[in-house]
Short mmCIF file of N, CA and C and ligand atoms in Angstrom, two decimals:
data_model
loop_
_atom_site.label_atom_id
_atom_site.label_comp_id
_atom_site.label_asym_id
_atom_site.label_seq_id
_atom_site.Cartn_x
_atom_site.Cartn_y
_atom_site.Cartn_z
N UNK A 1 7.20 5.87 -15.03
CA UNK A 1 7.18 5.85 -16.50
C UNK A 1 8.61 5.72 -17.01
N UNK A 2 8.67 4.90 -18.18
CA UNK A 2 10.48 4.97 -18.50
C UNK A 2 10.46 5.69 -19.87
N UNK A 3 9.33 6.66 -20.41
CA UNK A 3 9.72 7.73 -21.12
C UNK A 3 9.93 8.31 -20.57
N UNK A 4 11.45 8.95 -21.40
CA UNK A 4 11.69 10.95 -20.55
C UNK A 4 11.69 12.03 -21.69
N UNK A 5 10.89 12.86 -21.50
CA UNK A 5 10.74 14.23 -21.91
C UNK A 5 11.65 15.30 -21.43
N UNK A 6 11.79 16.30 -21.91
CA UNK A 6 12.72 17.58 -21.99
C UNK A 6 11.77 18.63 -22.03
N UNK A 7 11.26 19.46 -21.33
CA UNK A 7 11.22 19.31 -19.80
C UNK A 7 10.35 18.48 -19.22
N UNK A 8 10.71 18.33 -18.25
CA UNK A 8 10.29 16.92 -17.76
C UNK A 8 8.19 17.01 -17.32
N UNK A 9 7.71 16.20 -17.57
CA UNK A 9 6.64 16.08 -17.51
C UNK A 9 5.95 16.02 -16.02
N UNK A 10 4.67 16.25 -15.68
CA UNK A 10 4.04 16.28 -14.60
C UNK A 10 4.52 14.71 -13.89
N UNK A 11 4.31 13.55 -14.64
CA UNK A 11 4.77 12.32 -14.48
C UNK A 11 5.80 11.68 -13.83
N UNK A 12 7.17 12.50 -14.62
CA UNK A 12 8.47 12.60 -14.47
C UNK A 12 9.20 13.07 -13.53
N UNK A 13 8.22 14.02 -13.27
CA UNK A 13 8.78 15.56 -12.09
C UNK A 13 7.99 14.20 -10.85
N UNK A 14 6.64 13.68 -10.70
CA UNK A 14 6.24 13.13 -9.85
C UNK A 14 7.37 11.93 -9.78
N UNK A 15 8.18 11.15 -10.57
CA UNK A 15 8.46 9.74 -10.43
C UNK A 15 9.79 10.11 -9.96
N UNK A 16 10.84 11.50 -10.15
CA UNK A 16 11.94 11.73 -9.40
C UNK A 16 11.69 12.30 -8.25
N UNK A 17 10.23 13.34 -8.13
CA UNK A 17 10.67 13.71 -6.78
C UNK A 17 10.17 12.48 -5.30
N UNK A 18 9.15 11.66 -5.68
CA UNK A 18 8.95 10.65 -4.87
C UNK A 18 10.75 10.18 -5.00
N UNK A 19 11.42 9.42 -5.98
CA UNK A 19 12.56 8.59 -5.53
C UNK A 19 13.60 9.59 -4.61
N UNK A 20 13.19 10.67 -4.45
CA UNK A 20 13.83 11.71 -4.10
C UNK A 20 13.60 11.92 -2.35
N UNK A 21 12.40 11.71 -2.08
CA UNK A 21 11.79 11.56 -1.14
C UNK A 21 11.60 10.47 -0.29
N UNK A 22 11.80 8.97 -1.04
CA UNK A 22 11.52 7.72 -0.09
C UNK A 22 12.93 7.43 0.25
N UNK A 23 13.83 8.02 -0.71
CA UNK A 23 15.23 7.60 -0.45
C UNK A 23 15.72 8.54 0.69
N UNK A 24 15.31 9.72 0.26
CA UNK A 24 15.77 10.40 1.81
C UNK A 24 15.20 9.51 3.03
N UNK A 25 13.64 9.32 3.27
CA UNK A 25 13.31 9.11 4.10
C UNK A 25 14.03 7.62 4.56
N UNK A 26 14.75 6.84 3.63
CA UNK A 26 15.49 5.43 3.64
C UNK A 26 16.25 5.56 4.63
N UNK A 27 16.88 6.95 4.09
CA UNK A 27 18.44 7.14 4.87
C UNK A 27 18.70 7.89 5.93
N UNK A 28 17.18 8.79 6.45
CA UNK A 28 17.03 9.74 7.56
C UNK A 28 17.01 8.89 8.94
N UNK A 29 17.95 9.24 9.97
CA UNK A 29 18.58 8.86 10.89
C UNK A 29 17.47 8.10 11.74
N UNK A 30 17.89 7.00 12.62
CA UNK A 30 17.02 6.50 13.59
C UNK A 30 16.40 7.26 14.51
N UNK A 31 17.66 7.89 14.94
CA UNK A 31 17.66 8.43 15.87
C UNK A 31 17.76 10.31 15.30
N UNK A 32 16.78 10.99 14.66
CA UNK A 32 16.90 12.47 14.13
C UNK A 32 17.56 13.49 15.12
N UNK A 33 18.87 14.04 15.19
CA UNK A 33 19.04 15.17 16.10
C UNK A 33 17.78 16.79 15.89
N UNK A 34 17.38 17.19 17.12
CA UNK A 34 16.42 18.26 16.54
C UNK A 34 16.77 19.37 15.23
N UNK A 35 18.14 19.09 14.87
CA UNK A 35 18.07 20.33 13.79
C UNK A 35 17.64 19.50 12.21
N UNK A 36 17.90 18.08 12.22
CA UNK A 36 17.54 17.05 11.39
C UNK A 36 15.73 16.83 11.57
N UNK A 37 15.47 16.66 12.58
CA UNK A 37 14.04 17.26 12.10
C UNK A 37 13.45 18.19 11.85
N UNK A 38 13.99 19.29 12.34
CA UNK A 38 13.40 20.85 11.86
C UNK A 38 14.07 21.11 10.57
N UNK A 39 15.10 20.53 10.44
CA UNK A 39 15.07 20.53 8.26
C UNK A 39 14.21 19.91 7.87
N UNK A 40 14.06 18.36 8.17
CA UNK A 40 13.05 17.45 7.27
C UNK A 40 11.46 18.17 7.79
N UNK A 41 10.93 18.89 8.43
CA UNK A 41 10.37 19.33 8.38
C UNK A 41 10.00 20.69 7.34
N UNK A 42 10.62 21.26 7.44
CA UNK A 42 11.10 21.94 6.57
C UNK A 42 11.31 21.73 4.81
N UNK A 43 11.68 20.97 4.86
CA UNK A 43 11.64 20.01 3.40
C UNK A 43 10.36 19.90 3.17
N UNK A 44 9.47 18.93 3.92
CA UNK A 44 8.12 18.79 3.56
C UNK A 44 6.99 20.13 3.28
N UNK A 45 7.98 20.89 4.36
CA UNK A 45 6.39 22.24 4.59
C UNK A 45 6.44 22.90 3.23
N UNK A 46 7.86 22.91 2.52
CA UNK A 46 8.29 23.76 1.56
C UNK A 46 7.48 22.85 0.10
N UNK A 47 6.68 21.75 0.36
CA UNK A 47 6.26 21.79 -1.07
C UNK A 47 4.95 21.98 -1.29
N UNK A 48 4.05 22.70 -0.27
CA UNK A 48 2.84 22.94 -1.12
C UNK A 48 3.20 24.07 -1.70
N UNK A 49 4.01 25.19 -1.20
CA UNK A 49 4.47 26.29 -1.31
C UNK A 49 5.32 26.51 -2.78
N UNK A 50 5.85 25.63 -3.20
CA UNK A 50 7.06 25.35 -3.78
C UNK A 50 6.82 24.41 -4.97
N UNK A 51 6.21 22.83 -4.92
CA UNK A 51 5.88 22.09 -6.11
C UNK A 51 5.58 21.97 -7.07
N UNK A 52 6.44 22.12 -8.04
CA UNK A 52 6.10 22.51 -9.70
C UNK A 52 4.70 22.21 -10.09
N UNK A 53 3.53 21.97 -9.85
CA UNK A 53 2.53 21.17 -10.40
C UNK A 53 1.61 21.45 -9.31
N UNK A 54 0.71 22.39 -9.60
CA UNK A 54 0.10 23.47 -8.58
C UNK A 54 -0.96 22.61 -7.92
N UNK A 55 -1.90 21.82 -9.01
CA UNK A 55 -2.96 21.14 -8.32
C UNK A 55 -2.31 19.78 -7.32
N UNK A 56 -1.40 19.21 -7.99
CA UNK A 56 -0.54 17.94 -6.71
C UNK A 56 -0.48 19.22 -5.61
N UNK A 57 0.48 20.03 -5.61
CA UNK A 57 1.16 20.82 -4.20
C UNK A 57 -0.02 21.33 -3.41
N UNK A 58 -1.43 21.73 -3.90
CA UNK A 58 -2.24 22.05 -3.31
C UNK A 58 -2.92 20.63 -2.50
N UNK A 59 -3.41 19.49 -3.03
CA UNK A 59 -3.65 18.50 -2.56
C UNK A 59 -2.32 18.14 -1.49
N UNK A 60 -1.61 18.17 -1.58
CA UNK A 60 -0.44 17.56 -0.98
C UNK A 60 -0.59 18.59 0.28
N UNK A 61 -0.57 19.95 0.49
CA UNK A 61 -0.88 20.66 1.09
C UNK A 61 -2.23 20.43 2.61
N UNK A 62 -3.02 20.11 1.28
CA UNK A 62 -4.41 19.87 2.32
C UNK A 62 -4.18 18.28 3.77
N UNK A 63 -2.99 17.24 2.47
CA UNK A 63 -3.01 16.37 3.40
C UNK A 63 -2.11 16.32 4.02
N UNK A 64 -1.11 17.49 4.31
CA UNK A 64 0.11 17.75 5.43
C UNK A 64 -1.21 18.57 6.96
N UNK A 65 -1.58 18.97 6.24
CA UNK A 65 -3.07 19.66 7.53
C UNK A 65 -3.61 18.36 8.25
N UNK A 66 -3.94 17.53 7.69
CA UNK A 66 -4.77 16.07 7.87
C UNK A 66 -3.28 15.24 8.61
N UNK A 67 -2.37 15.44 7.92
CA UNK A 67 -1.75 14.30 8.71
C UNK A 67 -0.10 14.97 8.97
N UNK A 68 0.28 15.41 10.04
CA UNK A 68 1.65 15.86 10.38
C UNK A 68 2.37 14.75 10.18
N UNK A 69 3.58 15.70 9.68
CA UNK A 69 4.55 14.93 9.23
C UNK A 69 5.34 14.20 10.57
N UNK A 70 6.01 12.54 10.49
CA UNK A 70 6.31 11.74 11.63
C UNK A 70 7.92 11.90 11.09
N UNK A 71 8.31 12.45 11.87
CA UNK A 71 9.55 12.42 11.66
C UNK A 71 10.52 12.32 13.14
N UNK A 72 9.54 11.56 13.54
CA UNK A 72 10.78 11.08 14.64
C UNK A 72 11.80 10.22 14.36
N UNK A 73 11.81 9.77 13.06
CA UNK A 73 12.96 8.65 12.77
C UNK A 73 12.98 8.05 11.46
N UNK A 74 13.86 6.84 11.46
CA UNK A 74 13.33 6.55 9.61
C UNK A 74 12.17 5.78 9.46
N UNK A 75 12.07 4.84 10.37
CA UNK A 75 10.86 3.94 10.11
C UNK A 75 9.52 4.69 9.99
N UNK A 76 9.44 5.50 10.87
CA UNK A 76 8.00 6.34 11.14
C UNK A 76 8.07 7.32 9.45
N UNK A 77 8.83 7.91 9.30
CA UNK A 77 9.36 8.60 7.99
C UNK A 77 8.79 8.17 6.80
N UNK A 78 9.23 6.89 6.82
CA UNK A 78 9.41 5.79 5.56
C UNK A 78 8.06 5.43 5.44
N UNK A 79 7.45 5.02 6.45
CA UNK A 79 5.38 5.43 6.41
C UNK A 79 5.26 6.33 6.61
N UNK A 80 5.28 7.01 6.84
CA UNK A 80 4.57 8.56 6.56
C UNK A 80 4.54 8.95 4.97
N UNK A 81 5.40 9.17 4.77
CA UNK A 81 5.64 9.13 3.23
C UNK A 81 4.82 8.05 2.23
N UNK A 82 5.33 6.87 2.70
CA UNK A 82 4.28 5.91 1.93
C UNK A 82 2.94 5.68 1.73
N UNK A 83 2.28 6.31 2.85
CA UNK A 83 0.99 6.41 3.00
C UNK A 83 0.72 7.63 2.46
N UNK A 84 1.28 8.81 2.34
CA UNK A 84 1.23 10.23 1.52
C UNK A 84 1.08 9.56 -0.32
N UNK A 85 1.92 8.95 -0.54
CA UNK A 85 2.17 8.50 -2.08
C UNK A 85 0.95 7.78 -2.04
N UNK A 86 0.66 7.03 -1.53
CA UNK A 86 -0.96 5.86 -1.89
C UNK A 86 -1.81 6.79 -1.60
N UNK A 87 -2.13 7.86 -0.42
CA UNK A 87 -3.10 8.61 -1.08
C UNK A 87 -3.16 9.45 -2.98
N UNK A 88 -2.28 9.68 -3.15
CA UNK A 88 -1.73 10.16 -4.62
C UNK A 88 -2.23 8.61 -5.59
N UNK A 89 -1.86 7.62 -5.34
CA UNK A 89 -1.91 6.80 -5.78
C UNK A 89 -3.75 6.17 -6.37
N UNK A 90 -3.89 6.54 -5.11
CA UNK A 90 -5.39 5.90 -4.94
C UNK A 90 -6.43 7.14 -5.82
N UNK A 91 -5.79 8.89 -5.54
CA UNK A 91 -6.70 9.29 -6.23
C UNK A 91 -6.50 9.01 -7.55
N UNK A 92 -5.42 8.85 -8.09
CA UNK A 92 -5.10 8.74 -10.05
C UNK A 92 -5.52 7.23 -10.10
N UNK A 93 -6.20 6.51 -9.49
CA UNK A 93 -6.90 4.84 -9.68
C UNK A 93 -5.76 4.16 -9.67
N UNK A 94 -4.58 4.04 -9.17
CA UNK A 94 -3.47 3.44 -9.42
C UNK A 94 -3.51 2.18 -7.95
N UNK A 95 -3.17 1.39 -8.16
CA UNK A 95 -2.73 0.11 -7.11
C UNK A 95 -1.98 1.06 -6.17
N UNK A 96 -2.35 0.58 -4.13
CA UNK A 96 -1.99 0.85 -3.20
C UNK A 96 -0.75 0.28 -3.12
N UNK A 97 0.57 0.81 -2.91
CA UNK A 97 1.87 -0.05 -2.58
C UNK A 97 1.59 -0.72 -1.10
N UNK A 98 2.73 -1.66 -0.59
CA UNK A 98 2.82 -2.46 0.47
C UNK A 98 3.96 -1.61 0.90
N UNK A 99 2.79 -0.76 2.66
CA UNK A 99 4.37 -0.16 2.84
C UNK A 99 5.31 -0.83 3.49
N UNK A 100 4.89 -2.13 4.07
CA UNK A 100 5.70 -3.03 4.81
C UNK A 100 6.99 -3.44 3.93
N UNK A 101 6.96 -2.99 2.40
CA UNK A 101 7.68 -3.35 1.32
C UNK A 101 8.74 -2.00 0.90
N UNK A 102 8.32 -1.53 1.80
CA UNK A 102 9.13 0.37 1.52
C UNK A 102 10.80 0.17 1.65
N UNK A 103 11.33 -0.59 2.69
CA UNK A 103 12.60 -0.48 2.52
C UNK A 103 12.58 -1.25 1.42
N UNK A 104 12.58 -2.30 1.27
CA UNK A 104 12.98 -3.01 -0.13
C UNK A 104 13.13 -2.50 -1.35
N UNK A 105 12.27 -1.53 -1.48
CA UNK A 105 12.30 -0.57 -2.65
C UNK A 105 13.25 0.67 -2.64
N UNK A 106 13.17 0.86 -1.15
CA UNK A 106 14.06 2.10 -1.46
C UNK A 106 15.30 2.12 -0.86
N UNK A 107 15.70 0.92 0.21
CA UNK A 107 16.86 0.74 0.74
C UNK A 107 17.69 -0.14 0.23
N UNK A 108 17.20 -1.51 0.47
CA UNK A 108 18.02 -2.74 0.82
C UNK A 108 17.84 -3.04 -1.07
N UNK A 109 16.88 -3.22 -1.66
CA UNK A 109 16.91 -3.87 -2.99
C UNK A 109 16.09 -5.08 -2.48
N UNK A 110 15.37 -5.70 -3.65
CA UNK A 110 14.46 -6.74 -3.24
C UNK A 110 15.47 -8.22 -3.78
N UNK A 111 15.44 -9.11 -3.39
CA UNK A 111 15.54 -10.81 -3.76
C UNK A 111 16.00 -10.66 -5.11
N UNK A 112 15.13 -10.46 -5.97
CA UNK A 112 15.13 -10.98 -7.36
C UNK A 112 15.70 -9.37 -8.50
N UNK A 113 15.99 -8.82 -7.42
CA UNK A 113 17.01 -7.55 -8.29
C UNK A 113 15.62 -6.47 -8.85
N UNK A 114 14.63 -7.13 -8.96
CA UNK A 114 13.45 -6.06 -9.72
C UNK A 114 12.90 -5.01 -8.94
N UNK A 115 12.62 -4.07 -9.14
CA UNK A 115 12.52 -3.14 -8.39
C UNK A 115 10.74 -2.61 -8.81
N UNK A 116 10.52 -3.09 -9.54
CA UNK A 116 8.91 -2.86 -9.98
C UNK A 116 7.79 -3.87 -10.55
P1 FAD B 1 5.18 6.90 -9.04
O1 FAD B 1 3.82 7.05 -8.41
O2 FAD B 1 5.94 8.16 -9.34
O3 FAD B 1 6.03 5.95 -8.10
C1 FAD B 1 7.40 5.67 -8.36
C2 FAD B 1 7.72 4.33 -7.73
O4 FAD B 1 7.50 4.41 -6.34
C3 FAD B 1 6.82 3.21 -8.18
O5 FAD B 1 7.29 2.61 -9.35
C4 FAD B 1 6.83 2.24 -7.00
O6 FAD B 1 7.92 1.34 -7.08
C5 FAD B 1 7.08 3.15 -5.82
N1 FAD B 1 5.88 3.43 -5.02
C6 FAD B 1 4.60 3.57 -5.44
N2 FAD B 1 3.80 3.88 -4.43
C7 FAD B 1 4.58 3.93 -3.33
C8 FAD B 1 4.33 4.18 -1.95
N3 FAD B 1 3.09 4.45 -1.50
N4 FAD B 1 5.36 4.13 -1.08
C9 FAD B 1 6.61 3.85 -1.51
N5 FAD B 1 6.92 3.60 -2.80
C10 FAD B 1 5.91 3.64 -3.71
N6 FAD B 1 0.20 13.34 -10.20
C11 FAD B 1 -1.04 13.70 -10.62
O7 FAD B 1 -1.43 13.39 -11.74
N7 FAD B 1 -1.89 14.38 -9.77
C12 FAD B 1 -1.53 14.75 -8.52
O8 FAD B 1 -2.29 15.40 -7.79
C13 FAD B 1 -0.20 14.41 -8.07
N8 FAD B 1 0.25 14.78 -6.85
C14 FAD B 1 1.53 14.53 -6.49
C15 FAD B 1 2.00 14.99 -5.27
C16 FAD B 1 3.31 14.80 -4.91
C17 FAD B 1 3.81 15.33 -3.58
C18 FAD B 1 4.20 14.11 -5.78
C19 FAD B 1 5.64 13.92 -5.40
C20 FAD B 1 3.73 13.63 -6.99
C21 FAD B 1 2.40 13.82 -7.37
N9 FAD B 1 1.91 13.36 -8.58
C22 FAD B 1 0.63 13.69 -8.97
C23 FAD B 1 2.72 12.47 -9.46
C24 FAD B 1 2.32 11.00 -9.23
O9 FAD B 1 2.35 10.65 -7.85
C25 FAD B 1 3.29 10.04 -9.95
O10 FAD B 1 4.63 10.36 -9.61
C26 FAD B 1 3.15 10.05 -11.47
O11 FAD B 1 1.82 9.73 -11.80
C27 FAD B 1 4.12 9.04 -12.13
O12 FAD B 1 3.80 7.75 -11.67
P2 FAD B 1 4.75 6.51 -11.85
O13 FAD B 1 3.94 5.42 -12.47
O14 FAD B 1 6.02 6.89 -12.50
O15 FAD B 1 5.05 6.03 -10.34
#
């Protein structure tokens, strides 16, 4: 959304902490040393617990049970995550992203400069 509210909205809080999240996962190492995955683990476990927006963190929750987090590296990361957001996606009726399209969005920048 490119309205912003003061304090920030269920919307808002969702559209920074995803860029918050695919960009880490952009930039999380090929190769993770074990204390780099037992943080990014860590990171993830901490938001059903933790996520401003009780009914997302509870759903989000149920599907960290369903699907452990892949954090052997960035690529595995970078889907994992993407496929976490399209479930989110798919329940609010929203269009499935292309995760084959994930760095482009969150690394490299696409061709034509647009990002959406
Ligand atoms: P967002 O969905 O925030 O996406 C931002 C940008 O990410 C998009 O513009 C697109 O370029 C890119 N993108 C989209 N899908 C993907 C993908 N699969 N992989 C990579 N990039 C992608 N909202 C609710 O109403 N109910 C919920 O239960 C809920 N649960 C959430 C759980 C979590 C963990 C998080 C972080 C957010 C949740 N949200 C929930 C918020 C919701 O996902 C959106 O952030 C919010 O609806 C705003 O949507 P948006 O249009 O700004 O785009």
């Amino acid at each position: 959304t490119s309205t912003s509210s003061c304090p920030p909205d269920k919307d808002q809080l969702g559209h920074a902490t995803w860029t918050f999240l695919h960009t880490t996962a952009a930039y999380y190492p090929t190769h993770p040393t074990p204390h780099q995955r037992t943080q990014m683990l860590a990171l993830i476990g901490s938001l059903p617990a933790l996520y401003p927006c009780s009914h997302c963190a509870e759903d989000f929750g149920e599907s960290l049970k369903r699907n452990p987090p892949d954090v052997s590296g960035r690529a595995g990361l970078s889907r994992w995550f993407c496929q976490r957001h399209n479930e989110v996606n798919e329940k609010l009726g929203k269009a499935a992203f292309d995760c084959a399209k994930t760095d482009e969005r969150w690394k490299d920048g696409p061709a034509d400069a647009f990002c959406d």
